[in-house]
Every structure is written in structure tokens, then in C-alpha cells.
XYZ file of C-alpha atoms in Angstrom:
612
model
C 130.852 95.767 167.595
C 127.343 96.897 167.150
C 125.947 99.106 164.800
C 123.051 101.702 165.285
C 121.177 102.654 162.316
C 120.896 105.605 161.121
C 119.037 108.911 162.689
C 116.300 109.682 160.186
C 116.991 113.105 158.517
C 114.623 115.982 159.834
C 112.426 116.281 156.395
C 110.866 112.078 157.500
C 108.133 112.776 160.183
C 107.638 110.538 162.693
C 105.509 107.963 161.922
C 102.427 108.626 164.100
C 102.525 112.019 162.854
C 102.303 110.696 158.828
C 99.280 108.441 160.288
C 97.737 111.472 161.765
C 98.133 113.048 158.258
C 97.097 110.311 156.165
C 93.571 109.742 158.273
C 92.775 113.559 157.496
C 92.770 113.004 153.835
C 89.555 114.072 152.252
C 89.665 110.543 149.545
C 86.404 110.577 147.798
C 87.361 106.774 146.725
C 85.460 104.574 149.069
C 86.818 102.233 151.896
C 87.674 98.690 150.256
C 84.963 95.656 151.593
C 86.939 93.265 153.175
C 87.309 89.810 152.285
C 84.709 87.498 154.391
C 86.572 84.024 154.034
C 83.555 81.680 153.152
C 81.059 84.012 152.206
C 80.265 82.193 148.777
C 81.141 79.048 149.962
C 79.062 76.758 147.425
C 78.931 78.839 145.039
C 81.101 77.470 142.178
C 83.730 80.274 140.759
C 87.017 79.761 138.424
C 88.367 83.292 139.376
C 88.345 86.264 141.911
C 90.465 88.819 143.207
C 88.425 88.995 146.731
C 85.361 89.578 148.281
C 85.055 93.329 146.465
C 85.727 91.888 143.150
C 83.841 90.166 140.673
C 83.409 86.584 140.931
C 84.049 84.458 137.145
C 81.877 81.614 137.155
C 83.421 78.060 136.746
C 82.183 77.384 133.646
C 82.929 80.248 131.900
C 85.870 78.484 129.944
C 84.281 75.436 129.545
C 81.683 77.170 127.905
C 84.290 78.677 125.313
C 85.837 75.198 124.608
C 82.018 73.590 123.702
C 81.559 77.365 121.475
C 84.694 76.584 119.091
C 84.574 72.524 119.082
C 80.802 73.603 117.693
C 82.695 75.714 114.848
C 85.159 72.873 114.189
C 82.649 70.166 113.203
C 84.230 70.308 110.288
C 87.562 70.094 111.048
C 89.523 67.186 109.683
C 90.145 64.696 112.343
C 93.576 64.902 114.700
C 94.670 67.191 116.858
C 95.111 70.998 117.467
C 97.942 72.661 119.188
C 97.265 75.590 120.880
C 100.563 77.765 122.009
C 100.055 79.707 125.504
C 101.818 82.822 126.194
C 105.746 83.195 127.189
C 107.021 84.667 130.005
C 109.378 87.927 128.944
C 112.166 89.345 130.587
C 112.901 93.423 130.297
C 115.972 93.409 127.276
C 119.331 91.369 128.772
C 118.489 91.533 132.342
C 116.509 89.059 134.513
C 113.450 91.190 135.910
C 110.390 89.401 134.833
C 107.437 91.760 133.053
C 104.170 90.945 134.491
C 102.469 87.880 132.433
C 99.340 88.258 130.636
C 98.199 85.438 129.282
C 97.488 84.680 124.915
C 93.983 85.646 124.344
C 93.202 82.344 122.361
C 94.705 80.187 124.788
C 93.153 82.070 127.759
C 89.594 82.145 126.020
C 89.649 78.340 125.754
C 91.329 77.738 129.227
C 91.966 80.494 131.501
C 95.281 79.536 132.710
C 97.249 81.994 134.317
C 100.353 80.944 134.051
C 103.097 81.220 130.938
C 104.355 77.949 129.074
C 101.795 76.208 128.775
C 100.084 73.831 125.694
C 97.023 72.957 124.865
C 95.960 70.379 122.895
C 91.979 69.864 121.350
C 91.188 66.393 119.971
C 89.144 66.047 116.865
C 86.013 65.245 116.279
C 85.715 64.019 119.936
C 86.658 67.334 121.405
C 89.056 66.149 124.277
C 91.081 68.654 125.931
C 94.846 68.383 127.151
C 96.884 70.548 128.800
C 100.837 70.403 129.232
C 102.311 72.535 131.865
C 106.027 73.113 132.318
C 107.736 70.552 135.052
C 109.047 73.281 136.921
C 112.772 72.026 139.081
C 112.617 71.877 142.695
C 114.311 75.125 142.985
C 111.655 76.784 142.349
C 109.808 76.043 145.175
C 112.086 79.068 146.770
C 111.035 81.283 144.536
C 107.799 80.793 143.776
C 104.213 80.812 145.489
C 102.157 78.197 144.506
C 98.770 79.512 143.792
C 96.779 76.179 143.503
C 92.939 76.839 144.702
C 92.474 73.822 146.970
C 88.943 74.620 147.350
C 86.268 76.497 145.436
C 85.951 79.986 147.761
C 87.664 81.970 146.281
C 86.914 85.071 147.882
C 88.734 82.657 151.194
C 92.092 83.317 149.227
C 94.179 80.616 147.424
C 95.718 78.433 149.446
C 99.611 79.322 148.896
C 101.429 76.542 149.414
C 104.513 78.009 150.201
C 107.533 76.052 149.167
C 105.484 73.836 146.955
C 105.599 73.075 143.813
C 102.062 71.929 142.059
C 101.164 68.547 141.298
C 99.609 67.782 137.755
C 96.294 66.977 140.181
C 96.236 69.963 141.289
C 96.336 71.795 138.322
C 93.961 69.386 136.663
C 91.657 70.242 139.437
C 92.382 73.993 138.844
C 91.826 74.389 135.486
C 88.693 71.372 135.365
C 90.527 70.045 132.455
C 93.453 66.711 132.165
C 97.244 67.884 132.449
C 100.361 66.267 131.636
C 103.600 67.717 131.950
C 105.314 69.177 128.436
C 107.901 66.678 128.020
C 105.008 64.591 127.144
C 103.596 66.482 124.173
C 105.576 64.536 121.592
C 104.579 61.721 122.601
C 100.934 62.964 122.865
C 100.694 64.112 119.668
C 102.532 61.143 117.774
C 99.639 59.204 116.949
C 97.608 61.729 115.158
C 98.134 64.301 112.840
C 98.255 67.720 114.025
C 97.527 71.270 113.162
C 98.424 74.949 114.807
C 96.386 77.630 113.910
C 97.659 79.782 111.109
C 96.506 83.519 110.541
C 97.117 87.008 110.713
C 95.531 89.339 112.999
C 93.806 92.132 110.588
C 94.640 94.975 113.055
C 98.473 93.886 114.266
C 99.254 92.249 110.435
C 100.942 89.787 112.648
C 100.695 85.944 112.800
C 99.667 84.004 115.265
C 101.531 80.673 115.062
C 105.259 83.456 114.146
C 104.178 85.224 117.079
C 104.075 81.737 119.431
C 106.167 78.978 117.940
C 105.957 75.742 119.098
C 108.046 74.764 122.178
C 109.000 71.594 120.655
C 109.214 69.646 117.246
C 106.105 67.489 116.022
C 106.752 65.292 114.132
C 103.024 64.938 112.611
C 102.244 68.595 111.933
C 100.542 69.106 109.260
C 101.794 72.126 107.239
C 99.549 74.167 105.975
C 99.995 76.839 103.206
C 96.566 78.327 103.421
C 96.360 81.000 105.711
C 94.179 81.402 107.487
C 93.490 78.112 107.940
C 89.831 76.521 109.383
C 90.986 76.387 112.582
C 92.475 80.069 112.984
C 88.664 81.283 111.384
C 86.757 78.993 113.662
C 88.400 79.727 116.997
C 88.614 83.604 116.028
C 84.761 83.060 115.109
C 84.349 81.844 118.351
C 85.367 84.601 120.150
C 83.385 87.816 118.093
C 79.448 85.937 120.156
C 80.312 86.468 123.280
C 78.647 84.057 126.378
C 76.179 85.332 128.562
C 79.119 84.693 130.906
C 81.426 86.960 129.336
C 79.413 89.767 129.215
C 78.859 90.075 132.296
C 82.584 90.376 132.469
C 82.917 92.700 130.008
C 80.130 94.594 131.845
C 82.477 94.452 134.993
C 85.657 95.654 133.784
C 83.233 99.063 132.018
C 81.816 99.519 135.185
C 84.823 99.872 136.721
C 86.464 101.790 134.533
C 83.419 104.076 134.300
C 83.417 104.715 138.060
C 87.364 105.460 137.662
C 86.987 108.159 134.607
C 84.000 109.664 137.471
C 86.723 109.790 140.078
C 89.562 111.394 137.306
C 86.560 114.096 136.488
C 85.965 114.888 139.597
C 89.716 115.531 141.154
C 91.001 117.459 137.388
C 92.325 120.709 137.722
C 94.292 122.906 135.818
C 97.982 122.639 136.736
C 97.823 119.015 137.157
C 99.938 116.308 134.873
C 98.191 114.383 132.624
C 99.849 111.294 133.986
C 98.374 112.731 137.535
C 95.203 111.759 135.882
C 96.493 108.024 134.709
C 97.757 107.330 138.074
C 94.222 108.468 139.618
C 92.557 106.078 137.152
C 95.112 102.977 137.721
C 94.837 103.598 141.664
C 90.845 103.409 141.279
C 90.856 99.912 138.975
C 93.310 98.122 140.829
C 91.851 98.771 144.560
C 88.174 99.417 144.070
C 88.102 96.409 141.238
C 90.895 94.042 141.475
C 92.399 94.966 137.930
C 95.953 94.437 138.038
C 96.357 95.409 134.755
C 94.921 98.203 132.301
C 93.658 96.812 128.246
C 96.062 98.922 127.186
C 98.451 101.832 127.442
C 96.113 104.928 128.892
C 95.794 108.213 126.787
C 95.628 111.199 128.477
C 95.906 113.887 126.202
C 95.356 117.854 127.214
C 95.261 120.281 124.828
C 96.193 120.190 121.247
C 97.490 116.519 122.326
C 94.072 115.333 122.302
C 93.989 115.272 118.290
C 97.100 112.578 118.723
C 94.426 109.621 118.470
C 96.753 107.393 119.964
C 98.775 109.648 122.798
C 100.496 108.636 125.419
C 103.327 106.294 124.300
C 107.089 106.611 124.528
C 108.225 109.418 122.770
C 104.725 111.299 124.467
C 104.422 110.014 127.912
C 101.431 111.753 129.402
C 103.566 114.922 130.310
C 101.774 117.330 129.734
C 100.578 120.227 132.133
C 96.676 121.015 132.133
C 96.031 124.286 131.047
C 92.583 126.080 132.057
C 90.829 125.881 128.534
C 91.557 122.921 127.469
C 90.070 119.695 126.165
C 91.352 116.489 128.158
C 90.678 113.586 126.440
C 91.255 110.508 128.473
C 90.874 107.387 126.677
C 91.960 104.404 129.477
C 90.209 100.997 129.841
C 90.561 98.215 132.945
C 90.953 94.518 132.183
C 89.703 91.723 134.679
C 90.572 88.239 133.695
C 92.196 89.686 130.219
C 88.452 90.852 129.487
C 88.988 94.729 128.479
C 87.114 97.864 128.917
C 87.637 100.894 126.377
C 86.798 103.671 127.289
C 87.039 107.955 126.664
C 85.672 110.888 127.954
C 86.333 114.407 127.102
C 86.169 117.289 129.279
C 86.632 120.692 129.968
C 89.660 121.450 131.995
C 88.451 124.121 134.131
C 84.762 122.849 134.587
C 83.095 124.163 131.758
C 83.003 124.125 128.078
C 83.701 127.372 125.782
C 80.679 127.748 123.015
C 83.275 126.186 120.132
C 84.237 123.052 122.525
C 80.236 122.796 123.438
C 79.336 122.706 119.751
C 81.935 120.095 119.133
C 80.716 117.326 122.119
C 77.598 117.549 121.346
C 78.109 117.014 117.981
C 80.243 113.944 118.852
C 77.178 113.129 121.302
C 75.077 113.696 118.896
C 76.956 111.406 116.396
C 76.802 108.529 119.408
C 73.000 108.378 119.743
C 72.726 108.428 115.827
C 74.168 105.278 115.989
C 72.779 104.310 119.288
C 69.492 104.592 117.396
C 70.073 101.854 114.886
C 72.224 99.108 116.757
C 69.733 95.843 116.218
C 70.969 92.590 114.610
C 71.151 92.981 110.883
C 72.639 96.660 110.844
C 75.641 97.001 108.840
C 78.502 98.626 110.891
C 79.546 100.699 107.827
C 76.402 102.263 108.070
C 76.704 103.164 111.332
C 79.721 104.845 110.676
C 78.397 106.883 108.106
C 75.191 107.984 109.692
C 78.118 109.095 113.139
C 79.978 111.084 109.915
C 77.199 112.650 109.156
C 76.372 114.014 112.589
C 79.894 115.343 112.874
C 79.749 117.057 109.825
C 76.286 118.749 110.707
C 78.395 120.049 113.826
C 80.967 121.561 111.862
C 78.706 123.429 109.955
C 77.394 124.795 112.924
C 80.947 125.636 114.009
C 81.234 127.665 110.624
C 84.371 124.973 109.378
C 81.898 123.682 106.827
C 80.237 125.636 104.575
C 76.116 125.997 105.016
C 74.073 123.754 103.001
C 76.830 121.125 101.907
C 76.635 118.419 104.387
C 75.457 115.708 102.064
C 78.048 116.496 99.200
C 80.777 116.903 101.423
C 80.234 113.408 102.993
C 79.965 111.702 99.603
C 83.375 113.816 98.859
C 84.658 111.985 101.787
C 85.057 115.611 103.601
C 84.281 113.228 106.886
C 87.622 111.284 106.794
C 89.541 114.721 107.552
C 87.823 115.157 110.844
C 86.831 111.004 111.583
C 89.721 109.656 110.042
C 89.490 106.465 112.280
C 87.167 103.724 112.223
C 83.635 104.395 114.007
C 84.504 101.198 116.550
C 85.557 97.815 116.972
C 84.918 94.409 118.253
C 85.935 94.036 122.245
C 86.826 91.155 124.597
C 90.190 89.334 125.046
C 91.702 91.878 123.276
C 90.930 95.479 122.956
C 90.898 95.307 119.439
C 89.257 91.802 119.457
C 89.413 89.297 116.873
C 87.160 88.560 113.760
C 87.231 91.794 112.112
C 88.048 90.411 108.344
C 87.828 87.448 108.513
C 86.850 85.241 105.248
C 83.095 85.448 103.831
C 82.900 88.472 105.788
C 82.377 91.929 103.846
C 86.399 93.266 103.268
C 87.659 96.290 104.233
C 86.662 99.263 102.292
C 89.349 101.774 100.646
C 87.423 105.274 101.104
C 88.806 107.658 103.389
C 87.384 107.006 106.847
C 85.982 103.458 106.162
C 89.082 102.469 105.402
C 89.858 102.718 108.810
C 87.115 100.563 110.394
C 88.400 97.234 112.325
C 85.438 95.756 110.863
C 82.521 95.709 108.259
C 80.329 92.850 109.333
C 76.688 92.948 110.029
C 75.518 93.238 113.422
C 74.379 89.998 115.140
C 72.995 89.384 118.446
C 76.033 88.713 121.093
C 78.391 91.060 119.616
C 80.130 93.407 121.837
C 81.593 96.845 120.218
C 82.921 99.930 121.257
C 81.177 103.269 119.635
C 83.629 105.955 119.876
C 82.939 108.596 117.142
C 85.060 111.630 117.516
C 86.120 115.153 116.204
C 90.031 116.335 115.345
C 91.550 119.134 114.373
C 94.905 117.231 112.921
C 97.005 119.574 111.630
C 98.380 117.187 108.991
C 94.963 115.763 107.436
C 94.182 119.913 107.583
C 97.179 120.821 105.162
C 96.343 118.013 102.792
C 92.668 118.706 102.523
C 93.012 122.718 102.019
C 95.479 121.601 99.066
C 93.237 119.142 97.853
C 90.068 121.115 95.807
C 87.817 118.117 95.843
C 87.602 118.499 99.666
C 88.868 122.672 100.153
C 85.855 123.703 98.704
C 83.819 122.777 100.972
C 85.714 124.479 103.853
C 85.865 127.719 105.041
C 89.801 128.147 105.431
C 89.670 131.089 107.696
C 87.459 129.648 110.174
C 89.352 126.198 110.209
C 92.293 128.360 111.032
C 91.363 129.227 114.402
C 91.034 125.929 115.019
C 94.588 124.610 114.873
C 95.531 123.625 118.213
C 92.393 122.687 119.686
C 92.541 119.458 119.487
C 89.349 116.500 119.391
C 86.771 114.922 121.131
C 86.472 111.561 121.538
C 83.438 109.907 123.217
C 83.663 105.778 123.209
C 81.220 103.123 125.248
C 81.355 99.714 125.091
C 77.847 98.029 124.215
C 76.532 94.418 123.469
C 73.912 93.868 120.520
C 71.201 92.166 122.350
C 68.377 90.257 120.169
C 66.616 93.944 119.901
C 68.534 96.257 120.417
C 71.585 97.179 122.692
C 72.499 97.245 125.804
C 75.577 99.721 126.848
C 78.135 99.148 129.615
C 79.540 102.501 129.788
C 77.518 104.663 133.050
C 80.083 107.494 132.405
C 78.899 110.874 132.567
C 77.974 112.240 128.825
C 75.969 115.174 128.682
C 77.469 118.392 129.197
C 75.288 118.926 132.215
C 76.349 115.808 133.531
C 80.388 116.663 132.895
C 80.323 119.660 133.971
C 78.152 118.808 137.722
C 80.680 116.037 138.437
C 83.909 118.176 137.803
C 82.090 120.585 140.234
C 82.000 117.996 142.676
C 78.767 115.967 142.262
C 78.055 112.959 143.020
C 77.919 109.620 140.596
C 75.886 107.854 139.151
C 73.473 110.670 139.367
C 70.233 110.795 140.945
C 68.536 111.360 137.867
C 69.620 109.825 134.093
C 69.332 112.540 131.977
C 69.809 110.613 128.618
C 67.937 107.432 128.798
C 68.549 107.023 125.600
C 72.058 106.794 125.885
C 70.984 102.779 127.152
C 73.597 103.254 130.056
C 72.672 100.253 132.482
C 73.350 101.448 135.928
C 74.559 99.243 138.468
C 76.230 97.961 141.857
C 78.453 95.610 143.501
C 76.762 92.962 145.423
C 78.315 89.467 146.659
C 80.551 89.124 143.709
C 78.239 90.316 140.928
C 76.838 93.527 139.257
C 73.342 94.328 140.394
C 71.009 96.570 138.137
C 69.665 100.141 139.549
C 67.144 101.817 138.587
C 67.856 105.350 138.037
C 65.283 107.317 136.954
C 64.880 108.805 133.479
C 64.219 112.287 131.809
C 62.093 111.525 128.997
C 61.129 114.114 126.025
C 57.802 114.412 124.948
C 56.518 111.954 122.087
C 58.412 113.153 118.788
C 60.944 115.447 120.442
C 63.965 114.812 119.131
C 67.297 114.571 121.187
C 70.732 115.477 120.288
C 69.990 116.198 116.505
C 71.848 119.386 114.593
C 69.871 121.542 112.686
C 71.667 122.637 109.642
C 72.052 126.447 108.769
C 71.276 126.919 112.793
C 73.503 129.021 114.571
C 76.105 128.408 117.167
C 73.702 129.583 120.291
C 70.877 127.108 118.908
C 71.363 123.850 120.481
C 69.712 120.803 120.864
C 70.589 117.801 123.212
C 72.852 117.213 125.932
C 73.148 120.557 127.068
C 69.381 121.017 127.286
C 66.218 119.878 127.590
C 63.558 120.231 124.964
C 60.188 120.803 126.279
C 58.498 119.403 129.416
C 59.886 116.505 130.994
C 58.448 113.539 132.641
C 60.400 110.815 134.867
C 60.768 107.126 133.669
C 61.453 103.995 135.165
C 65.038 104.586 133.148
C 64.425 101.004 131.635
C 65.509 100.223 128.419
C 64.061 98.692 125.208
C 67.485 96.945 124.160
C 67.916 95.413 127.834
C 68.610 91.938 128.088
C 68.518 90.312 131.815
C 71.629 87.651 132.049
């Protein structure tokens, strides 16, 4: 008997007739570059997701390893066990999530694969890694992705059917591997210590969260927590490598060129998730980010006072209405190096006078603190001098009342509208390590500081996001109108008209160089800029219209990010950009919007700009 398949039901065109409709797409994203096999060929690289995609340099963890050995000089002598990251299955049922590797474990080695130990010797500094013996079996399920030679951009060489050798991975990883039935015996010789701690934004532990696959006999217990190793590897990670920040660079430019594409396509009676899928589709196939830093926000509307939108219970759903804020907060992540990032814009194409007063008083708040990043700074400070700028804009808006910025910010008036932290450290994790950690200054309990991930003073090699930002929650409203310490500084019938609009949010990632900073974001940020690109235009611009914004403009060549120069507006010598004047009036703007007096082009160089 032989069976025919199916006729396809009328609504499936042909094939050649979908092809014919697919090539007449108008797709503003450009064609992907194709891989050249053997295009780098001697240039040494640990990691690369093709030709079009940035190229991590071999030594990059090596590097890391030498950074925290360094910071455990002190460290009594033996051994520390390092847990890598478990591979999870969805509930009761066998489908494997996607892996992502632990952030300590993939700092110091970079391997991509779950179940894995690592061991670091002390005081020599000898590394030893201890890979699962996987059965035969799983040679039929599994593609072994072993890099036999160094060009990467030539593909892995999947040796189907194959399971790896421990040569192979030793060769992979540049670092000895046994198998991890032989950790016991490894580690019976010499006393042995796993890092103990708790992570000051999750509250959660690091050696609960990853156990120990098997017993050791020699560990030492320790009841201080944290203990030296937990501070000196999460030490290690808050300087980041030239090496690293040039990832961390990637992964912003990326994402930057993504939030560009989301600008340009919004339009009311779209889904915010529409706009999440636009900016996954753009990271994964114009950058080679498989994976986002963390779950995107896309929040329309009064949603965009939700600071952290977009989970479970409120899924990106929403429909964009012609009026309203979008606030898109979404970040790529390139070798578990993250990008956080958020613009706001108008959904529509341009801003109403109350929503323009608003940015650029959240613009306004980011070059106040653009103004002072240098080694030294204290990143409380920064936060207060981004309050301050916020609550100049409200008074402007008519929420505050005239003449009361100063005693409203000592009354902690700020923490209603910034109730979150001004930033935090970024890298392996979005909200990277070494926040609070001991000697450091602790966390503060006023209203607004409280909320910071960190306290610490600046230092050269630090990489932060800046995201200051403006809500309207209707919750921190209530309490503050009830509360006379703070209602008296508020005008109650202005602030009602407010209800439902929702926040601004602006956030770039930047790293403190040894004068300055440099910043990885090249989003569009002034109003002028927003507001040309959701009409269309083209990005980056032909023209930087806030150099001092310290946006370092780049492009893609042979595996690396190339500086541009993109020429500068400049204001005349002691014009001042994107300050509030208090008691002005809500058609009296300064900054982004405008320009103040004659201009002059620039090189669009940078004082903060380091060269790595």
C-alpha cells in the first residue's frame, strides 16, 4: 500500500510564491556577513559565534585566574573548590532549559558546559578542572563541540558521534582536566575550602545555591561568612580587564543598535512583546547573542512606572496606545557578559510638553552625573546630585512646589519619584558582584539610597550602569500625600493628573577610565535624536548632538569594535547643557531638545576616552 501525503489546505501558498513575498520585504536590519573559514587564522581567540561576531581573545580567562590568585595571596594554603553550573530540566519532564553557565566559575574558566569543578591550588595557583565522564550513549545525542583548531570564525569542528577526550578539553579550555570521579581523590591531600557568601542583591548563597557534587572529606568548614575567598574572587570581578571591556562594550553596542531598530519600527497598535521579539531577533542574528542578561521590560503606558515589568503575571501584553511612554529596558549578553540597557519614547513619534519636561529632566539628571564620574567619586553622591535634577524637573512640571528643591531632597521627597538605586555594578551578572562587600561603605537606610546596589567609591576599571529615572507609582503617591513631612512639599492637584502616566527611565552602561568615563551606550538620547529615528532616520547619526553624553561610536570590523568618529555639536565656552532652571516655566527649556547659542563641530572625541 502506499500512502500520499496530504494536499496542502488552500490558506499555505506555494512555496515560490512565499519566496517571492519574503524577498519584497522592506527589513531595515542588514544582510548577515558570512563566515570566511580562515579569515583570522593566527589570530589566537577562546570564543566566537562567526565571522559577524565578536571574537574573545584567548587569554581573557587566564587573565581572570592571575586577577583573583593576586587577591588570594593571603589565603591559607590548600585548595579551593569552585562549583560550575547544573544543567535544569523544565518541572518533572525531560526538556532541557538552555545552560548558562555560574558567573564565578565562568569568570575564572569560561567553560560552557554544566557539571563541571574547578579546583585552584594555594599559594602556587594551579588550576584543575573535572568534567563529567559522560557514557557512550551520549555520543547519539550529543554534538561534540571541541575546537580542534584556533579559527574560530572556521566553525568548531563537531565531531559527530564523539564523545571528548580529557585532551581535548584540556586543549579547549588551556587549563589540566581530569574527569570528576577523580575529585576525591584530588582533593585528599590538602585541605579544602568552597567559597561561602551571600549575594547582597539575591540574599542568596553561593555554596546553598551550588552544593558540592560529591563529599570531601578535607573541607574545611567555615562559619564566617563571607569567607576570604568569596570577598577575593567577588573583588576580582568589580576591575574589569581591558579584555572584558571590550566585551562589555560589544554586548552595549549591540544592544544599542537593537533598541535603534525597536525605535524605528514602534507604532501605536503594536504589542509590547512585538517590540521584545524585534529586539531578540536583532541580538541574536546581527550579534550572535543567544541569550538576553535578563528578562526584557517593555512597558507602555502606565506600565512603565512597574520598574521591573514584564514577568509572569505581566507578560509584555500590552497594546501601544498613541500617547504613551514605552519604556523598554532589555540588555544582550555575549559570553555571559551583559548589556543593560533603557530607552524611553514617545509612542506616536513625539513627546507631549509634560512627557518632554520629564526626559529631559531624567537627561538632565544623566549628564549631572556624567559630569562627575572620575576615580574617587562616591556613588552616593552621584545619586544625589541625579535626585536633585529630577526634582528640579518636577518643579518645572508644577508637582513640586517653587523654591523647595533643596528641602524637599533633604526630606527625602526624591525617594517617591527615584525610589531605586541610581545604578549598579555590570559584567557576569547584570547586577554584578561586589556591591557590599566587607570594608566597603554599607548600605544606607534613607529612602532612595537605600536602594542603591552599591556605595563604594569610584575606581578606575569599574563598569556601572547610570539609569536615573522618573515614576509616577501610584502606591509611593498615596503614602507620601498622607505623610506631612513629604505632602507639603507637593502640589496634590497637579500630581493628580499625573496618575497613569507612568516613568522614564534612561540607563547606559559606562567604564570609569583613569580620568574620567567612557560610555558604551550609542543609543539615541536627546529628544531630537528620539524623535528623528522613530521618523525613520538613520543611526548612528551623522552628527552627535550631545558629546557630552561620552557615547563612543563604533563598528564591526574582523571580529572587533572599531571607533568612529562622529562629529560633535559643541556649546559655546560656559553654556551650560541640560541644566533646569528653577521657578522657569514649562515652555523654557534647556538641553536635549535644543541648542543653546551658536554651535561649532568637534572632532566628537572625548576627555574620559581610554584606547584598549
Amino acid at each position: 500500500m502506499r500512502f500520499l501525503p496530504p494536499t496542502p489546505p488552500p490558506r499555505h501558498q506555494p512555496i515560490e510564491d512565499m519566496a517571492s513575498v519574503i524577498a519584497s520585504l522592506d527589513c531595515k536590519t542588514p544582510p548577515l556577513t558570512p563566515s570566511t573559514p580562515g579569515a583570522f587564522a593566527g589570530d589566537p581567540c577562546f570564543f566566537s559565534r562567526g565571522a559577524h561576531t565578536f571574537r574573545v581573545p584567548a587569554n581573557l580567562h587566564e587573565d581572570n585566574r592571575k586577577r583573583a590568585i593576586t587577591l588570594l595571596k593571603d589565603h591559607p594554603p590548600g585548595i579551593i573548590v569552585l562549583v560550575g553550573g547544573v544543567a535544569r530540566t523544565r518541572n518533572d519532564s525531560d526538556h532541557e532549559e538552555l545552560f548558562r553557565q555560574e558567573s564565578y566559575f565562568q569568570h575564572l574558566f569560561g567553560v560552557k558546559e554544566p557539571g563541571w569543578v574547578g579546583c585552584l591550588e594555594m599559594p602556587s595557583g594551579t588550576c584543575t578542572l573535572f568534567a563529567p565522564e559522560l557514557p557512550k550513549s551520549y555520543a547519539v545525542w550529543h554534538v561534540c563541540g571541541v575546537f580542534v583548531t584556533l579559527e574560530l570564525d572556521a566553525v568548531a569542528a563537531m565531531a559527530m558521534g564523539k564523545i571528548a577526550t580529557r585532551s581535548e578539553l584540556s586543549n579547549r579550555y588551556g587549563v589540566k582536566v581530569k574527569w570528576l570521579s577523580e575529585l576525591q581523590e584530588h582533593c585528599s591531600k590538602a585541605k579544602c575550602y568552597v567559597p561561602r557568601g551571600r549575594n547582597s542583591d539575591s540574599g542568596k548563597r553561593i555554596d546553598e545555591a551550588l552544593p558540592l557534587p560529591v563529599e570531601l572529606p578535607t573541607l574545611v568548614h567555615s562559619t564566617t561568612i563571607p569567607n576570604h575567598c568569596f570577598v577575593a574572587l567577588a573583588e576580582s570581578r568589580v576591575i574589569k580587564s581591558i579584555d572584558e571591556r571590550k566585551l562589555l562594550r560589544y554586548a552595549s553596542w549591540v544592544s544599542s543598535n537593537a533598541h535603534a531598530e525597536v525605535m524605528r519600527e514602534a507604532k501605536a497598535g503594536m504589542m509590547e512583546y512585538q517590540l521584545e521579539a524585534r529586539f531578540l531577533y536583532h541580538c541574536a542574528s546581527q550579534g550572535g547573542c543567544r541569550s538576553c542578561a535578563y528578562t526584557s521590560i517593555c512597558a507602555c503606558g502606565p506600565n512603565s512606572a512597574v520598574l521591573h515589568y514584564g514577568h509572569a503575571g505581566a507578560p509584555n501584553d500590552r497594546r501601544l496606545e498613541t500617547g504613551d511612554l514605552a519604556l523598554l529596558d532589555m540588555g544582550a549578553e555575549y559570553h555571559c557578559y551583559c548589556s543593560d540597557l533603557t530607552c524611553t519614547m514617545p509612542v506616536g513619534g513625539k513627546f507631549g510638553p509634560a512627557q518632554r519636561i520629564v526626559y529631559e529632566g531624567v537627561l538632565s539628571a544623566q549628564r549631572a552625573v556624567f559630569a562627575m564620574l572620575k576615580p574617587g567619586v562616591s556613588w552616593t553622591d552621584c545619586h544625589l546630585a541625579a535626585e536633585n535634577e529630577v526634582l528640579k524637573a518636577l518643579e518645572l512640571l508644577g508637582v513640586l512646589k517653587k523654591g523647595c528643591v533643596t528641602e524637599a531632597q533633604r526630606a527625602c521627597v526624591g525617594g517617591v519619584f527615584l525610589p531605586c538605586g541610581l545604578g549598579h555594578f555590570i559584567g557576569l551578572d547584570t547586577h554584578d558582584v561586589g556591591g557590599y562587600l566587607p570594608g566597603q561603605p554599607a548600605r544606607s537606610t534613607r529612602p532612595g539610597l537605600a536602594k542603591l546596589r552599591t556605595a563604594r567609591t569610584l575606581k578606575q576599571g569599574m563598569c556601572l550602569t547610570v539609569e536615573p529615572g522618573c515614576y509616577f507609582i501610584d502606591a509611593l503617591l498615596d503614602d507620601a500625600l498622607k505623610d506631612p513631612s513629604l505632602s507639603k512639599f507637593l502640589n496634590a492637584d497637579r500630581l493628580r493628573g499625573f496618575r497613569g502616566f507612568g516613568g522614564v527611565r534612561l540607563e547606559d552602561v559606562v567604564c570609569i577610565t583613569s580620568n574620567g568615563f567612557e560610555n558604551f551606550t550609542t543609543c539615541p538620547r536627546t529628544i531630537n535624536e528620539v524623535q528623528a529615528v522613530m521618523a525613520g532616520g538613520t543611526w548612528p547619526p551623522p552628527v552627535d548632538e550631545a558629546p557630552d553624553l561620552g557615547r563612543r561610536w563604533a563598528r564591526f570590523v574582523n571580529g572587533a569594535l572599531e571607533d568612529v568618529s562622529v562629529p560633535g555639536i559643541v556649546l559655546p565656552k560656559g553654556a551650560r547643557r541640560g541644566s533646569f532652571s528653577p521657578g522657569g516655566s514649562p515652555g523654557t527649556r534647556r538641553g536635549s531638545g535644543s541648542l543653546i547659542g551658536r554651535v561649532r563641530a568637534s572632532s566628537g572625541s572625548f576627555s574620559g576616552r581610554e584606547d584598549y
